Short mmCIF file of N, CA and C in Angstrom, two decimals:
data_model
loop_
_atom_site.label_atom_id
_atom_site.label_comp_id
_atom_site.label_asym_id
_atom_site.label_seq_id
_atom_site.Cartn_x
_atom_site.Cartn_y
_atom_site.Cartn_z
N MET A 286 104.82 97.43 97.40
CA MET A 286 103.73 97.50 97.13
C MET A 286 103.10 96.69 97.22
N MET A 287 102.84 95.16 97.41
CA MET A 287 102.01 94.76 98.33
C MET A 287 102.04 95.00 100.47
N LEU A 288 103.16 95.20 100.68
CA LEU A 288 103.15 95.52 101.84
C LEU A 288 102.34 96.58 101.80
N PHE A 289 102.66 97.63 101.40
CA PHE A 289 101.85 98.69 101.43
C PHE A 289 100.42 98.85 101.47
N SER A 290 99.83 98.19 100.41
CA SER A 290 98.58 98.12 100.26
C SER A 290 97.62 96.85 101.86
N THR A 291 98.51 96.37 101.59
CA THR A 291 98.27 95.47 103.13
C THR A 291 98.29 96.43 104.51
N ILE A 292 99.30 97.53 104.74
CA ILE A 292 99.42 97.93 105.80
C ILE A 292 98.14 98.91 105.44
N ALA A 293 97.85 99.48 104.99
CA ALA A 293 97.28 100.52 104.50
C ALA A 293 95.33 99.57 104.19
N VAL A 294 95.35 99.01 103.85
CA VAL A 294 93.52 97.76 104.44
C VAL A 294 93.52 97.59 106.17
N ILE A 295 94.90 97.39 107.22
CA ILE A 295 94.70 96.96 107.63
C ILE A 295 94.62 98.82 109.05
N ALA A 296 95.14 99.82 108.70
CA ALA A 296 95.04 100.67 108.55
C ALA A 296 93.39 101.43 108.76
N PHE A 297 92.97 100.95 107.61
CA PHE A 297 90.95 101.17 106.46
C PHE A 297 90.70 100.58 108.17
N SER A 298 90.95 98.95 108.03
CA SER A 298 89.94 98.40 108.47
C SER A 298 89.66 98.31 109.99
N CYS A 299 90.55 98.67 110.60
CA CYS A 299 90.97 99.23 112.17
C CYS A 299 90.58 100.38 112.44
N ASN A 300 90.35 100.95 111.63
CA ASN A 300 90.07 102.83 112.21
C ASN A 300 89.25 103.26 111.44
N SER A 301 88.63 103.39 110.71
CA SER A 301 87.42 103.40 109.44
C SER A 301 86.32 104.73 110.21
N SER A 302 85.98 103.88 110.95
CA SER A 302 84.91 104.94 112.64
C SER A 302 85.59 105.80 112.85
N THR A 303 87.18 105.88 113.30
CA THR A 303 87.90 106.92 113.98
C THR A 303 87.78 107.88 112.91
N LYS A 304 88.24 107.66 111.94
CA LYS A 304 88.82 108.56 110.66
C LYS A 304 87.91 109.11 110.95
N GLU A 305 86.43 108.71 110.37
CA GLU A 305 84.73 109.61 110.11
C GLU A 305 85.25 110.44 110.96
N THR A 306 85.32 109.62 112.61
CA THR A 306 85.06 111.07 113.58
C THR A 306 85.80 112.03 113.51
N GLU A 307 87.34 111.58 113.28
CA GLU A 307 88.07 112.93 113.41
C GLU A 307 88.15 113.85 112.08
N LYS A 308 87.55 112.73 110.69
CA LYS A 308 87.26 114.22 109.85
C LYS A 308 86.39 114.91 109.65
N ASN A 309 85.09 114.71 110.43
CA ASN A 309 84.03 115.68 110.49
C ASN A 309 84.41 116.75 111.74
N ASN A 310 85.69 116.54 112.76
CA ASN A 310 85.61 117.34 113.53
C ASN A 310 87.07 118.19 113.65
N GLU A 311 87.61 117.95 112.24
CA GLU A 311 88.66 118.94 112.07
C GLU A 311 88.44 120.05 111.43
N THR A 312 89.10 121.41 111.81
CA THR A 312 88.60 122.59 110.68
C THR A 312 89.21 122.35 109.46
N PRO A 313 89.21 123.30 109.14
CA PRO A 313 89.50 123.54 107.63
C PRO A 313 91.12 123.85 107.49
N THR A 314 92.14 124.06 108.60
CA THR A 314 93.72 124.44 108.50
C THR A 314 94.30 122.67 109.12
N GLU A 315 93.96 122.22 109.58
CA GLU A 315 94.15 120.48 110.43
C GLU A 315 94.17 119.47 109.30
N THR A 316 95.00 118.65 108.95
CA THR A 316 95.73 117.33 108.27
C THR A 316 95.20 116.42 108.89
N THR A 317 94.92 115.54 108.36
CA THR A 317 94.59 113.93 109.41
C THR A 317 95.59 113.10 108.47
N THR A 318 96.52 112.50 109.63
CA THR A 318 97.52 112.15 108.98
C THR A 318 97.16 110.61 109.01
N GLU A 319 97.83 109.83 107.92
CA GLU A 319 97.34 108.45 107.48
C GLU A 319 98.66 107.59 108.55
N ASP A 320 99.34 107.82 109.40
CA ASP A 320 100.44 107.32 109.54
C ASP A 320 100.28 106.52 111.30
N GLU A 321 99.17 106.47 111.81
CA GLU A 321 99.04 106.21 112.55
C GLU A 321 99.12 104.94 113.06
N HIS A 322 99.43 103.88 112.37
CA HIS A 322 99.10 102.53 112.30
C HIS A 322 101.20 102.15 111.79
N HIS A 323 101.84 103.15 111.53
CA HIS A 323 103.04 102.89 111.03
C HIS A 323 104.05 102.95 111.73
N HIS A 324 104.58 101.59 112.44
CA HIS A 324 105.08 101.91 114.00
C HIS A 324 106.64 101.23 113.41
N ASP A 325 107.63 101.94 113.79
CA ASP A 325 108.33 101.61 113.83
C ASP A 325 108.95 99.93 114.23
N GLU A 326 109.55 99.08 113.17
CA GLU A 326 109.69 97.87 113.17
C GLU A 326 110.59 97.05 114.17
N ASN A 327 111.60 98.25 115.06
CA ASN A 327 111.89 98.38 116.13
C ASN A 327 111.13 98.41 117.42
N GLU A 328 110.19 98.94 116.49
CA GLU A 328 109.76 99.29 118.31
C GLU A 328 108.72 98.25 119.20
N ALA A 329 109.25 98.85 120.50
CA ALA A 329 109.30 97.88 121.13
C ALA A 329 107.93 97.57 121.74
N ILE A 330 106.91 96.15 122.01
CA ILE A 330 106.02 95.33 122.12
C ILE A 330 106.14 96.00 124.06
N VAL A 331 105.01 96.13 124.63
CA VAL A 331 105.14 96.51 125.99
C VAL A 331 103.94 95.47 126.51
N LEU A 332 104.43 95.27 127.71
CA LEU A 332 102.80 94.33 128.34
C LEU A 332 102.21 95.48 128.74
N ASN A 333 101.08 94.76 129.34
CA ASN A 333 99.82 95.97 130.21
C ASN A 333 99.98 95.56 131.72
N LYS A 334 101.18 96.60 131.99
CA LYS A 334 100.84 96.66 133.56
C LYS A 334 101.77 95.19 133.89
N GLY A 335 102.25 94.65 133.46
CA GLY A 335 102.78 93.56 133.54
C GLY A 335 102.31 92.20 133.12
N GLU A 336 101.42 92.28 132.19
CA GLU A 336 100.62 91.39 131.89
C GLU A 336 100.13 91.38 130.87
N LYS A 337 99.81 90.37 129.86
CA LYS A 337 99.61 89.91 128.41
C LYS A 337 98.32 90.52 127.93
N TRP A 338 98.71 91.23 126.72
CA TRP A 338 97.03 92.15 126.26
C TRP A 338 96.53 91.23 125.80
N LYS A 339 94.59 91.13 126.19
CA LYS A 339 93.34 90.49 125.74
C LYS A 339 93.28 91.06 124.31
N VAL A 340 93.70 90.23 123.59
CA VAL A 340 93.13 89.77 121.64
C VAL A 340 91.52 89.82 121.95
N ASP A 341 91.29 90.38 121.56
CA ASP A 341 88.90 90.69 120.20
C ASP A 341 89.21 88.75 120.47
N ASP A 342 88.51 88.00 120.39
CA ASP A 342 88.06 86.53 120.01
C ASP A 342 88.13 86.44 118.91
N ASN A 343 87.34 87.37 117.91
CA ASN A 343 87.29 86.73 116.66
C ASN A 343 88.42 87.79 115.82
N MET A 344 89.27 88.28 116.34
CA MET A 344 90.77 88.38 115.88
C MET A 344 91.76 86.90 116.14
N MET A 345 91.33 86.53 117.32
CA MET A 345 92.34 85.51 118.19
C MET A 345 92.87 84.29 117.16
N GLU A 346 91.35 84.17 116.57
CA GLU A 346 90.84 83.36 115.86
C GLU A 346 92.00 82.66 115.15
N HIS A 347 91.95 83.74 114.41
CA HIS A 347 92.67 83.93 113.06
C HIS A 347 94.09 83.75 113.25
N ILE A 348 93.99 84.41 114.18
CA ILE A 348 96.42 84.14 114.82
C ILE A 348 96.45 83.20 114.95
N ARG A 349 95.99 82.31 115.17
CA ARG A 349 96.00 81.24 115.91
C ARG A 349 95.59 79.93 114.84
N ASN A 350 94.42 80.16 114.08
CA ASN A 350 95.24 79.54 112.90
C ASN A 350 96.46 79.90 111.89
N MET A 351 97.06 80.85 112.32
CA MET A 351 97.77 81.13 111.37
C MET A 351 99.11 80.25 112.07
N GLU A 352 98.69 80.27 113.45
CA GLU A 352 100.34 79.46 113.90
C GLU A 352 99.91 78.01 114.27
N LYS A 353 98.56 77.78 114.47
CA LYS A 353 98.40 76.13 113.72
C LYS A 353 99.61 75.80 112.28
N ASP A 354 99.30 76.53 111.47
CA ASP A 354 99.57 75.97 110.18
C ASP A 354 100.90 75.93 110.30
N VAL A 355 101.97 77.02 110.59
CA VAL A 355 102.69 77.08 110.96
C VAL A 355 103.52 75.95 111.97
N ILE A 356 102.97 75.20 112.72
CA ILE A 356 103.33 74.13 113.95
C ILE A 356 103.79 73.12 112.93
N ALA A 357 102.59 72.69 112.16
CA ALA A 357 101.92 71.78 111.34
C ALA A 357 102.51 71.87 109.80
N PHE A 358 103.61 73.32 109.56
CA PHE A 358 104.10 72.99 108.26
C PHE A 358 105.41 72.90 108.64
N ALA A 359 106.04 72.85 110.41
CA ALA A 359 107.38 72.94 110.44
C ALA A 359 107.17 71.13 111.08
N GLY A 360 106.38 70.03 110.97
CA GLY A 360 106.54 69.05 111.80
C GLY A 360 106.16 67.96 109.98
N ASN A 361 105.82 69.20 109.12
CA ASN A 361 105.97 68.32 107.78
C ASN A 361 106.81 68.18 106.90
N SER A 362 107.16 67.09 105.80
CA SER A 362 108.59 67.07 105.20
C SER A 362 108.24 67.54 103.56
N ASP A 363 107.13 68.28 103.08
CA ASP A 363 106.66 68.31 102.20
C ASP A 363 107.15 70.66 102.38
N LYS A 364 108.26 70.75 101.88
CA LYS A 364 108.45 72.22 102.41
C LYS A 364 108.43 73.39 101.34
N ASN A 365 106.71 73.05 100.98
CA ASN A 365 106.27 74.30 100.37
C ASN A 365 105.72 75.51 100.79
N TYR A 366 106.96 76.45 101.18
CA TYR A 366 106.53 77.61 101.12
C TYR A 366 105.98 78.68 100.86
N THR A 367 105.56 78.44 99.40
CA THR A 367 105.02 79.37 98.85
C THR A 367 103.27 78.79 99.48
N LYS A 368 102.91 77.91 99.42
CA LYS A 368 101.35 77.59 99.61
C LYS A 368 100.97 77.35 101.07
N LEU A 369 102.27 78.20 102.20
CA LEU A 369 102.03 78.32 103.23
C LEU A 369 101.70 79.58 103.57
N ALA A 370 102.83 80.40 103.04
CA ALA A 370 102.74 81.61 102.24
C ALA A 370 101.12 81.93 102.11
N THR A 371 100.69 81.45 101.53
CA THR A 371 99.43 81.68 101.03
C THR A 371 98.05 81.09 101.76
N GLN A 372 98.54 80.39 102.59
CA GLN A 372 97.73 79.87 103.89
C GLN A 372 97.45 80.92 105.01
N LEU A 373 98.52 81.70 105.41
CA LEU A 373 99.05 82.60 106.59
C LEU A 373 97.92 84.10 105.43
N LYS A 374 98.38 84.81 104.33
CA LYS A 374 97.52 85.24 103.76
C LYS A 374 96.04 85.09 104.06
N THR A 375 95.58 84.37 103.60
CA THR A 375 94.40 84.07 103.70
C THR A 375 93.60 84.31 104.81
N ASN A 376 94.34 84.16 106.23
CA ASN A 376 93.74 84.68 107.73
C ASN A 376 94.58 85.99 108.24
N LEU A 377 95.83 86.20 107.35
CA LEU A 377 96.12 87.55 107.43
C LEU A 377 94.89 88.01 106.70
N ASP A 378 94.41 88.24 105.88
CA ASP A 378 92.73 88.68 105.07
C ASP A 378 92.02 89.17 106.04
N LEU A 379 91.42 87.53 106.48
CA LEU A 379 90.68 87.75 107.60
C LEU A 379 90.78 88.59 109.21
N LEU A 380 91.98 88.15 109.00
CA LEU A 380 91.90 89.07 110.86
C LEU A 380 91.84 90.95 110.22
N THR A 381 92.33 91.16 109.12
CA THR A 381 92.35 92.98 109.23
C THR A 381 90.85 92.64 108.85
N SER A 382 90.19 92.18 108.17
CA SER A 382 88.65 92.60 107.67
C SER A 382 87.69 92.82 109.54
N ASN A 383 88.70 91.95 110.41
CA ASN A 383 87.88 91.83 111.47
C ASN A 383 88.28 92.37 112.80
N CYS A 384 89.47 93.82 112.25
CA CYS A 384 89.79 93.90 113.51
C CYS A 384 88.86 95.13 114.03
N THR A 385 88.81 94.66 115.62
CA THR A 385 87.26 95.54 116.76
C THR A 385 87.91 95.89 117.29
N MET A 386 89.38 95.69 117.69
CA MET A 386 90.01 96.42 119.06
C MET A 386 90.29 97.84 119.25
N LYS A 387 90.71 98.66 120.38
CA LYS A 387 90.95 99.77 120.39
C LYS A 387 91.94 99.86 121.28
N GLY A 388 91.98 101.09 121.59
CA GLY A 388 93.46 101.42 122.09
C GLY A 388 94.26 101.27 122.46
N GLN A 389 95.38 100.85 123.52
CA GLN A 389 96.65 100.54 123.60
C GLN A 389 96.80 99.11 123.27
N ALA A 390 95.72 98.26 123.44
CA ALA A 390 96.15 96.68 123.00
C ALA A 390 96.31 96.66 121.45
N HIS A 391 95.27 97.42 120.97
CA HIS A 391 94.96 97.52 119.51
C HIS A 391 96.33 98.09 118.78
N ASP A 392 96.81 99.07 119.37
CA ASP A 392 98.21 99.88 119.38
C ASP A 392 99.68 98.70 119.30
N GLU A 393 99.84 98.21 120.87
CA GLU A 393 100.51 96.64 120.44
C GLU A 393 100.96 95.34 119.48
N LEU A 394 98.76 95.52 119.60
CA LEU A 394 98.91 94.30 118.39
C LEU A 394 99.85 94.79 117.08
N HIS A 395 99.30 95.65 116.61
CA HIS A 395 100.07 96.37 115.58
C HIS A 395 101.61 96.56 115.41
N LYS A 396 102.06 96.75 116.55
CA LYS A 396 103.11 96.16 116.48
C LYS A 396 103.98 95.28 116.33
N TRP A 397 103.42 94.10 116.75
CA TRP A 397 103.56 92.50 116.26
C TRP A 397 103.36 92.56 114.84
N LEU A 398 102.03 93.34 114.92
CA LEU A 398 101.21 92.19 113.45
C LEU A 398 101.97 92.97 111.15
N VAL A 399 102.81 94.90 111.64
CA VAL A 399 103.07 94.57 110.39
C VAL A 399 104.28 94.18 110.52
N PRO A 400 105.30 93.53 111.29
CA PRO A 400 106.40 92.70 110.79
C PRO A 400 105.79 92.14 110.74
N TYR A 401 105.10 91.28 110.95
CA TYR A 401 104.22 89.86 111.01
C TYR A 401 104.25 89.97 108.90
N ILE A 402 103.27 91.05 109.26
CA ILE A 402 102.95 91.09 107.48
C ILE A 402 104.06 90.92 106.68
N GLU A 403 105.47 91.96 107.13
CA GLU A 403 105.97 91.60 105.97
C GLU A 403 106.92 90.40 105.76
N LEU A 404 107.39 89.60 107.47
CA LEU A 404 107.75 88.83 107.47
C LEU A 404 106.81 87.02 106.27
N VAL A 405 105.31 87.93 105.87
CA VAL A 405 104.80 86.33 105.44
C VAL A 405 104.81 86.82 104.10
N ASP A 406 105.38 88.52 103.49
CA ASP A 406 105.50 88.68 102.62
C ASP A 406 107.07 88.09 102.03
N ASN A 407 108.07 88.12 102.81
CA ASN A 407 108.74 87.58 102.23
C ASN A 407 109.51 86.25 102.41
N LEU A 408 108.13 85.45 102.85
CA LEU A 408 108.15 84.38 102.45
C LEU A 408 107.77 83.64 101.71
N GLU A 409 106.96 84.51 101.28
CA GLU A 409 106.41 84.44 99.34
C GLU A 409 106.98 84.69 98.64
N LYS A 410 107.58 85.50 98.84
CA LYS A 410 109.23 85.81 97.83
C LYS A 410 110.09 84.74 97.64
N LYS A 411 110.49 84.82 99.10
CA LYS A 411 112.23 83.75 98.88
C LYS A 411 111.92 82.15 99.41
N SER A 412 110.43 82.18 99.93
CA SER A 412 110.67 80.55 100.09
C SER A 412 112.25 79.80 100.89
N SER A 413 112.48 80.20 101.72
CA SER A 413 113.92 79.83 102.74
C SER A 413 113.34 79.51 103.69
N GLU A 414 113.99 78.28 104.84
CA GLU A 414 114.04 78.19 106.02
C GLU A 414 114.41 79.50 106.61
N ALA A 415 114.41 79.77 106.61
CA ALA A 415 115.22 81.13 107.41
C ALA A 415 114.45 82.39 107.31
N GLU A 416 113.45 82.33 106.07
CA GLU A 416 112.03 82.93 106.69
C GLU A 416 111.11 82.30 107.18
N PHE A 417 111.10 81.44 106.96
CA PHE A 417 109.52 80.40 107.90
C PHE A 417 109.98 80.68 109.40
N LYS A 418 111.52 80.28 109.73
CA LYS A 418 112.47 80.42 110.91
C LYS A 418 111.89 82.13 111.92
N ALA A 419 111.72 82.93 111.20
CA ALA A 419 111.76 84.50 111.02
C ALA A 419 110.16 84.62 112.03
N ILE A 420 108.93 83.72 111.09
CA ILE A 420 107.56 83.40 111.28
C ILE A 420 107.72 82.65 112.52
N GLN A 421 108.43 81.95 112.95
CA GLN A 421 108.10 80.91 113.85
C GLN A 421 108.36 82.02 115.23
N ASP A 422 109.88 82.49 114.72
CA ASP A 422 109.72 83.38 116.34
C ASP A 422 109.22 84.46 116.61
N SER A 423 108.73 84.88 115.35
CA SER A 423 107.47 85.96 115.55
C SER A 423 106.35 85.48 116.36
N PHE A 424 105.35 84.24 116.54
CA PHE A 424 104.80 83.47 117.27
C PHE A 424 105.05 83.56 118.70
N GLN A 425 106.96 83.18 118.84
CA GLN A 425 107.05 83.35 119.99
C GLN A 425 107.02 84.55 120.46
N THR A 426 107.13 85.72 120.13
CA THR A 426 107.20 87.03 120.36
C THR A 426 105.31 87.11 120.65
N PHE A 427 104.47 87.26 120.00
CA PHE A 427 103.02 87.39 120.13
C PHE A 427 102.90 86.39 121.46
N ASN A 428 103.10 85.37 121.60
CA ASN A 428 102.82 84.91 122.68
C ASN A 428 102.97 84.96 123.73
N GLN A 429 104.15 85.75 123.99
CA GLN A 429 104.84 86.74 125.09
C GLN A 429 104.11 87.69 125.88
N TYR A 430 103.87 88.56 124.60
CA TYR A 430 102.68 89.68 125.14
C TYR A 430 101.16 89.67 124.37
N PHE A 431 100.59 88.79 124.28
CA PHE A 431 99.06 88.67 123.99
C PHE A 431 98.36 87.27 124.41
N GLN A 432 97.29 87.43 124.66
CA GLN A 432 96.55 86.28 124.52
C GLN A 432 95.37 86.38 124.42
#
């Protein structure tokens, strides 16, 4: 339920103006689908003509804050996974509320972000080294495709 709520917030915050335009342009027989941001978690992120996608600065700030938290946690002997998950969720909320990206860069970012949110939810629930390692791996993927 929490994952669904988070995804709904992302979808709404990133596309609220687009949805309003679509709503104003639709005919009575058309329906607007809400699954624009539901990416298959196995859907591969692609580069931008061989280059990394540019993430808006206001969004990148929150992604880098999460990455810094993960790096600091890895070097810390206190393995309070719940506390880390709370810190990551705070930045996720800030990230999604400041979503300004559009187009394919936005779509590619969501291919990374939606599974990442699930990883953070899993870390909060399971509090294990395996869940933490998956988050570390996720940032390796992020840095491979985004700048």
